Amino acid sequence: MNSRFSTLLMAACLCAATLLGGCGSLETGGGGAPAGPVSQSAGPAPAPVATAAEEISAEFAPDQVLVKFRLGLRAAEGGVEALGRQTGLSLRTAQPLEPIPGAFLVELEGGANPLDAAEQLSAQPQVEWAEPNYRWTSSEVIPAEPSFSELWGLKNTGQTIQGVAGTSGADIKATYAWDSLLGSSSIVVAVIDTGVDYNHPDLAANMWINIDEIPGNGVDDDSNGVIDDRCGMRAVDGDGTVTGDPMDDHYHGTHVAGTIAALSNGSGVVGVAPGVRIMACKFLDSTGSGWTSDAVLAVNYAVQNGAQLSNNSWGGGGYSQALYDAIQAASTQNHMFVAAAGNANRNTDSSPEYPAGYALNNVLSVGASTNKDAKASFSNYGSSSVDLFAPGDKILSTVPGNQYGYLSGTSMASPHVTGAVALIYSYFPGITCTEARTRLINGVDYKSAFDNKCVADGRLNARGALLNASDFKAPANLDAVPVSTSQVQITWQDRASQETGYELWRKMVTATTTTGYTKIQLAANTTSYLDTGLYPGTRYYYKVRAQMGTTYSAFSNQDNATTQGPQPPGPNAPSNLAFTKTLLSDGRTQIVLTWSDNASDDTGAQVQRTTGTSTATSKLKGSNKTTYSYKTATADSYTFKVRAYNLFNFSAYSNTVTVTVP
């Protein structure tokens, strides 16, 4: 039977598009087709967007430098204060900079500029290097397209789209994936759909070109059976006729193509993989529907002409063995067939939707998510029949006539995944469909909204798919519950199948102390752990990851628990705080504080300095602290007090002293 397929847009009013010319907008009625052209200059000017090429000044801690001594760790331990006297800087060792021998994190006092201080310290003969303590951020590439802020599926900052506020981070992490690559021009994606407006300024330069075909001469130059197929094919009549002009006379295919590979050219929108090429394979007509026979022709054309993958945002035609066979044949050429899961809000485990429902290793079925990381109300789902979810609600992309519009449907979710697969194929030449599928499934952002709604239990993460080198999923649903004054029960969901063990990470947080993580090694298939020997009334944080040899999954969610009972008290307070002051040869005044240490369990002291309405504190790590030095050139009245601390709490403050400078 030659079944009829159609685009997987939302029916009735949900099928409506919003067309954007520049930043203007026009809502259509419920008929689904976009309205007439909209002026490109309409609407307010877009907010400026930073580009990757813009220079960003480095940020650093205002009161710290990193210093490495030439003489090694032992000689350097007592060298920071001497270095301060040598340079006139007020320096205090904060902690060794492990694992670098002889390197320290050093706190600057007295308001010195870290850049100037680092330069001055580097000039000293005993210093190998000194530098500010720079702040680093994760790498991402933000394109300059004026409508990028509306592409919530690529980067969601919580922006409002068509009146609906989003959830920050509910996106596919495209900007982080682009830190690796934008896609290779050797990767060809077939858009099997209503055609593509190959003249659209955001698509023209990214169209696949059949270099063996001379356009417009009426001759099948490359002898592939299609005349003048310069950038794709057209088969819409159901009679086996194939021609060479895939121009979109609907809008659906152009919208899909833009999500996959719209150019990063500083205008309009940008696709998930803006460096790859689009092959237009038109089998859906101007009404958005087409025949099985033409779908088979489109799939075969795509494979025979070198497309490594295809997007298939259509369905509803019933099970077709002919189409199944065509897709199965494509799998022998390592061709990935990405398909929309359907818009009937039904469980496709029991009520399949085709072609997304074909149980083939090269078929990926994609459900639609919202900008709040929820399942779109219309999207089909299935714990075994839908592979993963991706943004598919209120998606802005290209439409014919140099325009842009919003559409919703699993039709819009599928091209997000297709673009991610194109990035995977670009980054890992020769990767198989099965391996690419594993990367996608394991790299998702796990979300409870998709739990048991798809194979991956999550939403597409393009960066995660590129980074994920393992064949197992991260643990999920970690829960930490205190059960006594010294015990916490931790449980989690085992989502891996090939792990060799688990690594549970724990850290302690108190008013005075945040420890590093302690790693607890556990056996494979472990789903719970009773953590014992803990302090009472103390908060502990936990996260867990699966391990396979030397490879690790992503971490689970993090949870915390506070053990029962009162927390141990702070140490006894210091007393007898006193001071001396000395005028130095450089004009500064040195204030030396001394006090009595009355604690037996202290791990440090904290000095508070107040000048007018300004208050600063300095931590002195280590037990039995009884002295502190401060140098200043600023004439003022300085009030000091000191308190001890242990692992859990601070003591009361000592008496106060006030020092007038000069």
XYZ file of C-alpha atoms in Angstrom:
662
model
C 0.000 0.000 0.000
C 1.308 3.464 -0.924
C 0.599 5.169 2.396
C 0.250 8.905 2.827
C 2.629 10.655 5.240
C 2.514 14.213 6.483
C 4.663 16.692 8.375
C 4.714 16.350 12.142
C 3.631 19.858 13.029
C 0.956 20.417 15.613
C -2.572 20.067 14.289
C -5.108 22.897 14.134
C -4.088 25.986 16.096
C -0.844 24.410 17.291
C 0.209 24.213 13.669
C 0.203 27.996 13.421
C 3.489 29.767 12.760
C 4.779 33.149 13.771
C 6.729 34.708 10.947
C 9.540 37.070 11.751
C 10.960 39.534 9.303
C 13.950 40.855 11.166
C 12.443 41.324 14.612
C 8.833 41.974 13.584
C 6.190 39.287 14.011
C 2.882 38.255 12.547
C 0.600 35.528 13.898
C -1.258 33.373 11.390
C -4.615 31.828 12.005
C -5.217 28.165 12.674
C -4.645 26.961 9.125
C -0.961 26.214 9.643
C 0.563 27.962 6.607
C 2.592 31.090 7.298
C 1.040 34.401 6.324
C 2.446 36.651 3.635
C 5.898 38.256 3.754
C 6.823 40.531 6.598
C 9.095 43.543 6.293
C 12.679 42.700 7.205
C 13.053 46.038 8.963
C 9.969 45.812 11.150
C 10.203 45.801 14.924
C 12.673 47.067 17.493
C 16.398 46.641 17.121
C 17.732 43.481 18.767
C 19.840 43.620 21.889
C 23.573 43.385 21.174
C 25.093 39.925 21.466
C 28.744 39.394 22.339
C 30.774 37.564 19.721
C 33.500 35.021 20.277
C 35.981 37.392 18.680
C 35.450 40.158 21.213
C 38.307 40.592 23.646
C 37.392 39.824 27.226
C 39.590 41.191 29.995
C 40.771 38.614 32.525
C 39.191 38.633 35.966
C 41.223 37.788 39.065
C 40.861 37.699 42.830
C 41.367 41.223 44.219
C 43.473 40.170 47.202
C 45.429 37.079 46.129
C 48.469 36.074 44.094
C 50.039 32.711 43.283
C 53.775 32.430 43.957
C 56.290 29.674 43.216
C 59.715 29.765 44.856
C 62.820 28.539 43.073
C 64.174 26.863 46.192
C 61.417 24.271 46.514
C 58.759 23.614 49.113
C 60.880 23.316 52.272
C 62.747 26.582 51.780
C 59.601 28.342 50.654
C 57.465 27.521 53.681
C 58.876 30.364 55.719
C 59.674 32.553 52.755
C 56.424 34.392 52.131
C 56.738 36.827 55.034
C 60.399 37.401 54.197
C 59.404 38.074 50.610
C 56.890 40.598 51.884
C 59.560 42.412 53.883
C 61.852 42.347 50.847
C 59.267 43.882 48.511
C 57.345 46.050 50.959
C 54.175 44.083 50.267
C 51.973 42.796 53.064
C 51.830 39.058 52.299
C 50.380 36.118 54.160
C 50.501 32.460 53.162
C 46.990 31.106 52.667
C 47.819 27.543 51.639
C 50.238 25.467 49.556
C 49.257 25.219 45.899
C 49.280 21.461 45.594
C 50.597 19.509 43.774
C 53.166 22.109 42.642
C 56.228 21.984 44.950
C 57.145 25.376 46.352
C 53.974 27.085 45.104
C 51.574 28.942 47.376
C 48.318 30.811 47.332
C 49.265 34.092 48.997
C 46.878 36.695 50.368
C 47.644 40.358 49.719
C 46.867 42.784 52.495
C 46.835 46.540 52.445
C 45.029 46.895 49.107
C 47.905 46.148 46.710
C 46.939 45.524 43.080
C 47.506 41.818 42.255
C 48.885 42.591 38.788
C 51.440 45.027 40.171
C 52.257 42.739 43.074
C 52.807 39.758 40.765
C 55.156 41.784 38.599
C 57.099 42.967 41.635
C 57.317 39.474 43.122
C 58.411 37.905 39.826
C 61.440 40.192 39.816
C 62.773 38.710 43.058
C 65.628 36.195 42.644
C 64.046 33.492 44.798
C 60.742 33.579 42.877
C 60.275 31.372 39.815
C 56.945 32.943 38.916
C 54.106 34.962 40.404
C 50.711 35.726 38.924
C 47.214 36.877 39.864
C 44.688 34.234 40.876
C 42.659 34.335 37.657
C 38.991 33.424 37.398
C 38.141 30.874 34.677
C 34.818 30.110 33.045
C 33.675 27.278 30.812
C 34.241 27.791 27.089
C 31.286 28.513 24.876
C 30.791 30.191 21.517
C 28.023 32.783 21.323
C 27.151 33.610 17.700
C 26.339 37.122 16.549
C 22.959 36.352 14.966
C 20.482 39.072 16.046
C 17.791 36.489 16.833
C 20.081 34.160 18.783
C 18.476 35.148 22.070
C 15.220 33.698 20.730
C 16.783 30.302 19.977
C 16.078 28.932 23.440
C 16.713 25.362 22.322
C 20.371 26.223 21.714
C 20.885 28.430 24.795
C 18.168 28.951 27.375
C 18.793 31.792 29.809
C 15.210 31.789 31.051
C 14.153 34.191 28.309
C 10.474 34.590 27.477
C 9.382 33.061 24.147
C 5.935 33.983 22.825
C 4.807 34.896 26.317
C 6.229 31.834 28.069
C 9.192 32.284 30.421
C 11.753 29.515 30.164
C 14.006 27.703 32.608
C 17.677 28.615 32.443
C 19.746 25.689 31.181
C 16.821 23.864 29.539
C 18.692 23.664 26.236
C 20.958 21.345 24.255
C 24.227 23.099 25.286
C 24.967 23.992 21.661
C 27.246 26.895 22.551
C 29.487 24.521 24.500
C 29.453 21.952 21.704
C 30.605 24.697 19.338
C 33.724 25.070 21.474
C 34.729 21.755 19.863
C 33.535 22.442 16.308
C 30.696 23.877 14.222
C 30.438 20.829 11.989
C 32.402 19.649 8.966
C 31.510 20.541 5.382
C 32.184 16.897 4.516
C 29.077 15.867 6.476
C 25.917 15.928 4.351
C 22.493 15.909 5.993
C 19.503 14.987 3.853
C 16.356 16.915 4.785
C 13.653 14.532 3.580
C 10.668 16.831 3.712
C 8.781 19.496 1.722
C 11.995 20.713 0.120
C 14.272 23.562 1.138
C 14.398 27.195 0.070
C 17.949 26.884 -1.200
C 18.108 30.641 -1.880
C 17.470 31.619 1.744
C 20.420 33.756 2.954
C 20.830 31.572 6.052
C 20.905 28.365 3.981
C 22.251 29.058 0.481
C 25.946 28.720 1.315
C 25.332 25.507 3.272
C 23.470 23.636 0.544
C 25.026 20.430 -0.729
C 26.116 20.851 -4.343
C 26.185 17.978 -6.812
C 29.399 19.016 -8.537
C 28.916 16.460 -11.309
C 25.662 18.059 -12.444
C 25.471 21.132 -14.675
C 22.386 23.083 -13.613
C 19.722 24.031 -16.134
C 20.996 22.122 -19.160
C 18.262 19.485 -19.099
C 20.818 16.675 -19.062
C 21.538 13.991 -16.463
C 25.248 14.823 -16.428
C 26.187 12.416 -13.624
C 23.985 9.552 -14.886
C 22.247 9.076 -11.540
C 18.809 9.048 -13.129
C 17.869 12.598 -12.123
C 18.151 15.626 -14.400
C 19.526 18.882 -13.006
C 19.694 17.661 -9.398
C 22.135 20.355 -8.367
C 21.248 20.442 -4.623
C 18.796 17.559 -4.213
C 15.732 15.855 -5.679
C 11.958 16.120 -5.974
C 9.465 13.233 -6.059
C 5.933 14.217 -5.059
C 3.514 12.567 -7.492
C 3.578 8.983 -6.248
C 4.328 7.670 -9.718
C 8.079 7.195 -9.506
C 8.950 10.443 -11.262
C 12.067 12.124 -9.861
C 13.166 15.608 -10.899
C 15.931 17.865 -9.760
C 14.350 20.958 -8.196
C 13.680 20.553 -4.446
C 12.456 24.119 -3.842
C 10.161 24.278 -0.826
C 6.607 25.258 -1.798
C 5.333 24.733 1.754
C 7.596 25.966 4.614
C 8.166 22.930 6.803
C 11.389 21.627 5.218
C 13.031 25.046 5.219
C 12.245 25.449 8.911
C 13.758 22.034 9.662
C 16.867 22.799 7.585
C 17.485 26.036 9.466
C 17.474 24.306 12.840
C 20.009 21.803 11.547
C 22.461 24.005 9.692
C 21.541 27.676 9.287
C 24.736 29.628 8.721
C 26.550 31.422 11.504
C 26.773 34.585 9.426
C 25.815 37.333 11.846
C 22.219 37.613 10.656
C 18.963 35.751 11.139
C 19.312 32.490 13.063
C 21.934 29.773 13.434
C 21.635 25.984 13.296
C 22.911 23.309 15.643
C 25.626 22.338 13.134
C 26.229 25.451 11.016
C 29.284 23.947 9.319
C 27.618 20.949 7.646
C 25.809 20.716 4.304
C 22.091 20.259 3.557
C 20.811 17.988 0.775
C 17.170 18.770 -0.034
C 15.069 15.654 -0.731
C 11.490 16.711 -1.432
C 8.758 14.080 -1.258
C 6.115 16.076 0.636
C 4.052 18.374 -1.574
C 2.740 21.896 -1.090
C 0.148 20.612 1.400
C 2.843 18.961 3.517
C 1.981 15.368 2.650
C 3.481 12.648 0.446
C 3.543 8.968 -0.517
C 5.511 5.950 0.671
C 6.860 5.335 -2.822
C 8.272 8.840 -2.968
C 9.643 8.551 0.572
C 11.532 5.426 -0.490
C 12.928 7.276 -3.502
C 14.052 10.126 -1.254
C 15.798 7.808 1.218
C 17.547 5.912 -1.579
C 18.634 9.145 -3.291
C 20.078 10.494 -0.043
C 22.105 7.362 0.629
C 23.299 6.883 -2.954
C 24.474 10.490 -3.166
C 26.520 10.457 0.018
C 24.306 11.816 2.807
C 25.536 10.290 6.061
C 22.288 11.035 7.875
C 18.799 12.351 7.275
C 16.116 14.246 9.155
C 12.610 12.871 8.851
C 10.026 15.100 10.495
C 6.984 13.292 9.135
C 4.784 10.314 9.985
C 1.245 9.009 10.269
C 1.275 6.642 7.305
C 1.163 3.325 9.114
C 3.649 0.466 8.998
C 5.295 0.140 5.565
C 7.577 -2.768 4.780
C 8.886 -0.924 1.727
C 9.950 2.027 3.829
C 11.327 -0.286 6.514
C 13.436 -2.072 3.900
C 14.729 1.223 2.492
C 15.781 2.443 5.941
C 17.318 -0.926 6.785
C 19.297 -0.809 3.535
C 20.477 2.669 4.518
C 21.829 1.227 7.766
C 24.291 -0.913 5.789
C 25.797 2.377 4.595
C 25.943 3.680 8.173
C 23.190 6.196 7.404
C 21.445 7.543 10.523
C 17.698 8.094 10.099
C 16.494 10.667 12.664
C 12.705 10.784 12.975
C 10.041 12.778 14.803
C 8.176 10.719 17.406
C 4.759 12.215 16.615
C 2.313 14.675 18.120
C -0.571 12.556 19.447
C 0.491 12.618 23.130
C 0.392 8.836 23.220
C 2.626 6.031 24.404
C 4.237 4.667 21.262
C 5.441 1.567 23.095
C 1.873 0.310 22.679
C 0.700 2.479 19.759
C 3.667 2.893 17.393
C 4.220 5.892 15.129
C 6.124 5.317 11.896
C 8.763 5.740 10.614
C 10.091 6.701 14.089
C 8.832 3.389 15.464
C 10.891 1.086 13.254
C 13.123 -1.045 15.496
C 16.309 -0.490 13.515
C 19.727 0.445 14.879
C 19.946 3.478 12.589
C 16.558 4.977 13.549
C 16.430 7.623 16.274
C 12.993 8.615 17.558
C 12.797 12.117 19.046
C 10.166 13.569 21.377
C 9.602 17.285 21.973
C 10.502 19.232 25.118
C 9.522 22.730 26.218
C 11.618 25.674 27.322
C 10.913 24.607 30.912
C 12.443 21.125 30.406
C 9.050 19.424 30.398
C 7.513 17.078 27.862
C 5.605 19.152 25.322
C 1.898 18.471 25.842
C 1.508 17.160 22.299
C 4.588 14.942 22.137
C 4.438 11.175 21.899
C 6.536 9.247 24.403
C 7.668 5.701 25.148
C 10.259 4.195 27.459
C 11.522 1.911 24.688
C 10.193 3.471 21.469
C 11.316 7.103 21.894
C 15.072 7.526 22.261
C 15.353 11.025 23.732
C 13.694 14.415 23.907
C 14.846 17.693 22.353
C 13.476 21.254 22.096
C 10.324 21.256 19.965
C 7.974 23.935 21.276
C 7.984 27.491 19.928
C 11.097 27.017 17.804
C 12.316 29.904 15.644
C 13.911 29.031 12.297
C 14.064 29.837 8.601
C 11.009 29.795 6.313
C 10.826 30.499 2.552
C 11.123 33.995 1.162
C 14.041 35.107 3.352
C 11.782 34.974 6.406
C 11.808 33.425 9.886
C 8.996 31.850 11.867
C 8.043 29.969 15.016
C 6.712 26.406 14.760
C 5.955 23.687 17.309
C 5.978 19.914 17.005
C 8.219 16.888 17.201
C 9.095 18.019 13.665
C 11.075 20.787 15.346
C 12.653 18.494 17.965
C 14.040 16.008 15.454
C 16.357 18.500 13.663
C 17.991 19.449 16.965
C 19.064 15.815 17.314
C 19.983 15.607 13.631
C 22.276 18.592 14.096
C 23.865 16.945 17.129
C 24.448 13.724 15.166
C 26.053 15.818 12.421
C 28.435 17.267 15.025
C 29.249 13.756 16.268
C 29.925 12.554 12.722
C 32.120 15.614 12.163
C 34.102 15.108 15.354
C 34.448 11.334 15.101
C 34.992 10.378 11.438
C 34.015 6.783 10.789
C 31.822 6.464 13.875
C 29.001 3.949 13.473
C 25.295 4.599 13.932
C 25.326 2.441 17.049
C 28.255 4.343 18.541
C 26.648 7.695 17.728
C 23.391 6.552 19.320
C 25.289 5.536 22.467
C 26.882 8.969 22.699
C 23.528 10.697 22.344
C 21.782 8.502 24.911
C 24.586 8.629 27.472
C 25.215 12.330 26.988
C 21.702 13.596 27.770
C 20.780 15.852 30.642
C 18.749 13.547 32.856
C 15.429 15.141 33.795
C 12.711 13.589 35.924
C 10.099 14.893 33.463
C 11.400 12.401 30.903
C 11.926 9.485 33.283
C 10.358 6.382 31.692
C 9.203 8.562 28.799
C 12.169 7.661 26.598
C 15.187 5.377 26.469
C 17.603 8.071 27.660
C 15.340 9.476 30.413
C 16.564 12.900 29.370
C 16.877 15.820 26.985
C 19.520 16.168 24.288
C 22.880 17.620 25.373
C 25.034 18.166 22.282
C 28.153 18.873 24.324
C 27.570 15.783 26.431
C 27.268 13.676 23.284
C 30.660 14.894 22.094
C 32.353 14.386 25.454
C 30.750 11.103 26.480
C 33.198 8.313 25.715
C 31.643 5.635 27.877
C 28.950 3.074 27.270
C 27.001 3.627 30.468
C 24.630 6.153 31.966
C 25.144 8.339 34.996
C 23.398 7.361 38.242
C 20.220 9.280 39.032
C 17.866 10.248 41.864
C 20.531 10.311 44.578
C 18.946 10.824 47.998
C 20.766 11.425 51.303
C 18.890 10.904 54.601
C 20.339 11.285 58.139
C 19.643 8.236 60.316
C 21.625 9.046 63.491
C 24.127 11.487 64.974
C 26.913 9.807 63.005
C 25.261 8.141 59.989
C 23.713 9.136 56.656
C 21.944 6.698 54.311
C 22.546 7.399 50.610
C 20.555 5.731 47.818
C 20.548 6.186 44.039
C 19.288 4.656 40.816
C 21.700 2.369 38.941
C 21.277 3.266 35.255
C 24.466 1.604 33.992
C 24.862 -1.879 32.589
C 28.617 -2.242 32.181
C 30.077 -0.496 35.215
C 32.930 -1.994 37.200
C 32.100 0.039 40.283
C 30.822 3.292 41.743
C 32.627 6.266 43.229
C 30.708 8.118 45.949
C 31.968 11.652 46.695
C 31.382 13.296 50.086
C 32.272 16.710 51.478
C 31.564 18.355 54.839
C 30.357 21.949 55.197
C 30.269 23.845 58.504
C 30.308 27.482 59.544
C 34.115 27.459 59.409
C 35.104 24.622 57.111
C 34.354 23.261 53.664
C 36.399 20.139 53.114
C 37.475 18.715 49.804
C 35.640 15.672 48.531
C 36.396 12.278 50.037
C 36.004 9.467 47.483
C 34.457 6.186 48.594
C 34.935 3.235 46.230
C 31.959 0.874 45.892
C 31.220 -2.303 43.955
C 29.297 -2.600 40.679
C 25.485 -2.627 40.892
C 25.562 -0.784 44.230
C 22.513 1.406 44.832
C 22.917 2.372 48.500
C 25.572 3.159 51.090
C 25.465 3.802 54.841
C 28.030 6.500 55.610
C 29.256 6.146 59.202
C 31.700 7.819 61.576
C 30.357 11.302 60.879
C 30.190 14.319 63.190
C 26.820 15.133 64.814
C 24.763 18.112 63.662
C 26.934 18.515 60.577
C 25.953 18.899 56.925
C 27.404 16.535 54.321
C 27.059 16.712 50.538
C 27.037 13.625 48.282
C 27.203 12.782 44.582
C 28.042 9.520 42.809
C 29.292 8.385 39.421
C 29.680 5.034 37.712
C 33.101 3.702 36.788
C 34.223 1.407 33.982
C 37.959 0.831 34.295
C 39.551 4.267 34.099
C 36.461 5.858 32.511
C 33.691 7.541 34.489
C 30.106 8.467 33.776
C 28.739 11.904 34.492
C 27.830 12.589 38.126
C 24.383 12.072 39.551
C 22.512 14.950 41.100
C 23.993 16.221 44.384
C 22.073 15.962 47.663
C 22.907 16.905 51.254
C 21.950 15.754 54.736
C 22.608 17.047 58.250
C 23.324 14.406 60.866
C 21.143 14.337 63.958
C 22.030 15.989 67.262
C 23.778 19.242 68.176
C 26.967 20.162 66.406
C 30.173 20.182 68.498
C 30.835 23.627 70.024
C 33.418 26.112 68.942
C 36.740 26.496 70.812
C 37.452 28.706 73.809
C 37.853 32.370 72.972
C 41.252 34.106 72.845
C 42.001 36.763 75.463
C 44.469 39.498 76.370
C 44.574 41.012 72.884
C 47.265 43.711 72.753
C 49.255 45.557 70.117
C 52.491 47.325 69.293
C 52.992 49.704 66.403
C 56.199 50.645 64.606
C 56.879 53.320 61.991
C 58.818 51.663 59.177
C 61.493 53.254 56.994
C 59.176 53.249 53.978
C 56.662 55.428 55.814
C 54.205 52.673 56.594
C 53.082 51.693 60.070
C 53.375 48.076 61.179
C 50.809 46.886 63.715
C 51.601 43.630 65.522
C 48.793 41.983 67.478
C 49.376 39.407 70.212
C 46.889 37.401 72.291
C 46.523 34.365 74.505
C 45.344 31.135 72.872
C 42.945 29.398 75.283
C 41.751 26.635 72.946
C 42.862 23.018 72.743
C 40.913 22.057 69.610
C 41.324 25.114 67.398
C 42.315 24.834 63.741
C 42.913 28.531 63.177
C 42.163 32.112 64.122
C 40.294 34.942 62.418
C 41.313 38.581 62.852
C 38.682 41.256 62.217
C 39.805 44.768 61.285
C 37.378 47.712 61.233
C 38.063 51.165 59.832
C 35.084 53.511 59.891
C 32.267 51.544 58.252
C 34.611 49.123 56.490
C 35.309 45.679 57.968
C 37.759 43.047 56.724
C 38.779 39.657 58.068
C 41.938 37.577 57.754
C 42.099 33.847 58.427
C 45.198 32.395 60.061
C 45.197 28.655 59.446
C 46.701 26.293 61.994
C 46.356 25.755 65.723
C 47.819 27.845 68.552
C 47.936 31.165 66.665
C 48.921 34.051 68.937
C 50.214 36.840 66.659
C 49.281 38.801 63.546
C 51.041 41.593 61.630
C 49.394 44.323 59.563
C 51.108 47.122 57.618
C 49.440 50.240 56.321
C 50.325 53.671 54.970
C 46.827 55.065 55.514
C 46.293 57.338 58.497
C 43.152 56.222 60.292
C 41.780 54.558 63.398
C 41.867 50.727 63.250
C 39.914 48.465 65.604
C 40.907 44.793 65.920
C 39.491 41.715 67.579
C 40.250 38.027 67.149
C 38.441 34.724 67.528
C 39.495 31.098 67.236
C 37.767 28.450 65.177
C 37.721 24.679 64.871
C 36.188 22.358 62.279
C 32.671 23.315 63.298
C 32.290 26.798 64.750
C 33.905 30.045 65.797
C 34.620 31.000 69.381
C 33.441 34.239 70.897
C 35.609 37.270 70.126
C 38.451 38.477 72.300
C 38.587 41.959 73.726
C 39.059 44.743 71.160
C 41.972 47.125 70.675
C 42.015 50.360 68.719
C 45.164 51.608 67.008
C 45.570 55.113 65.633
C 47.856 55.507 62.613
C 50.224 57.221 62.440
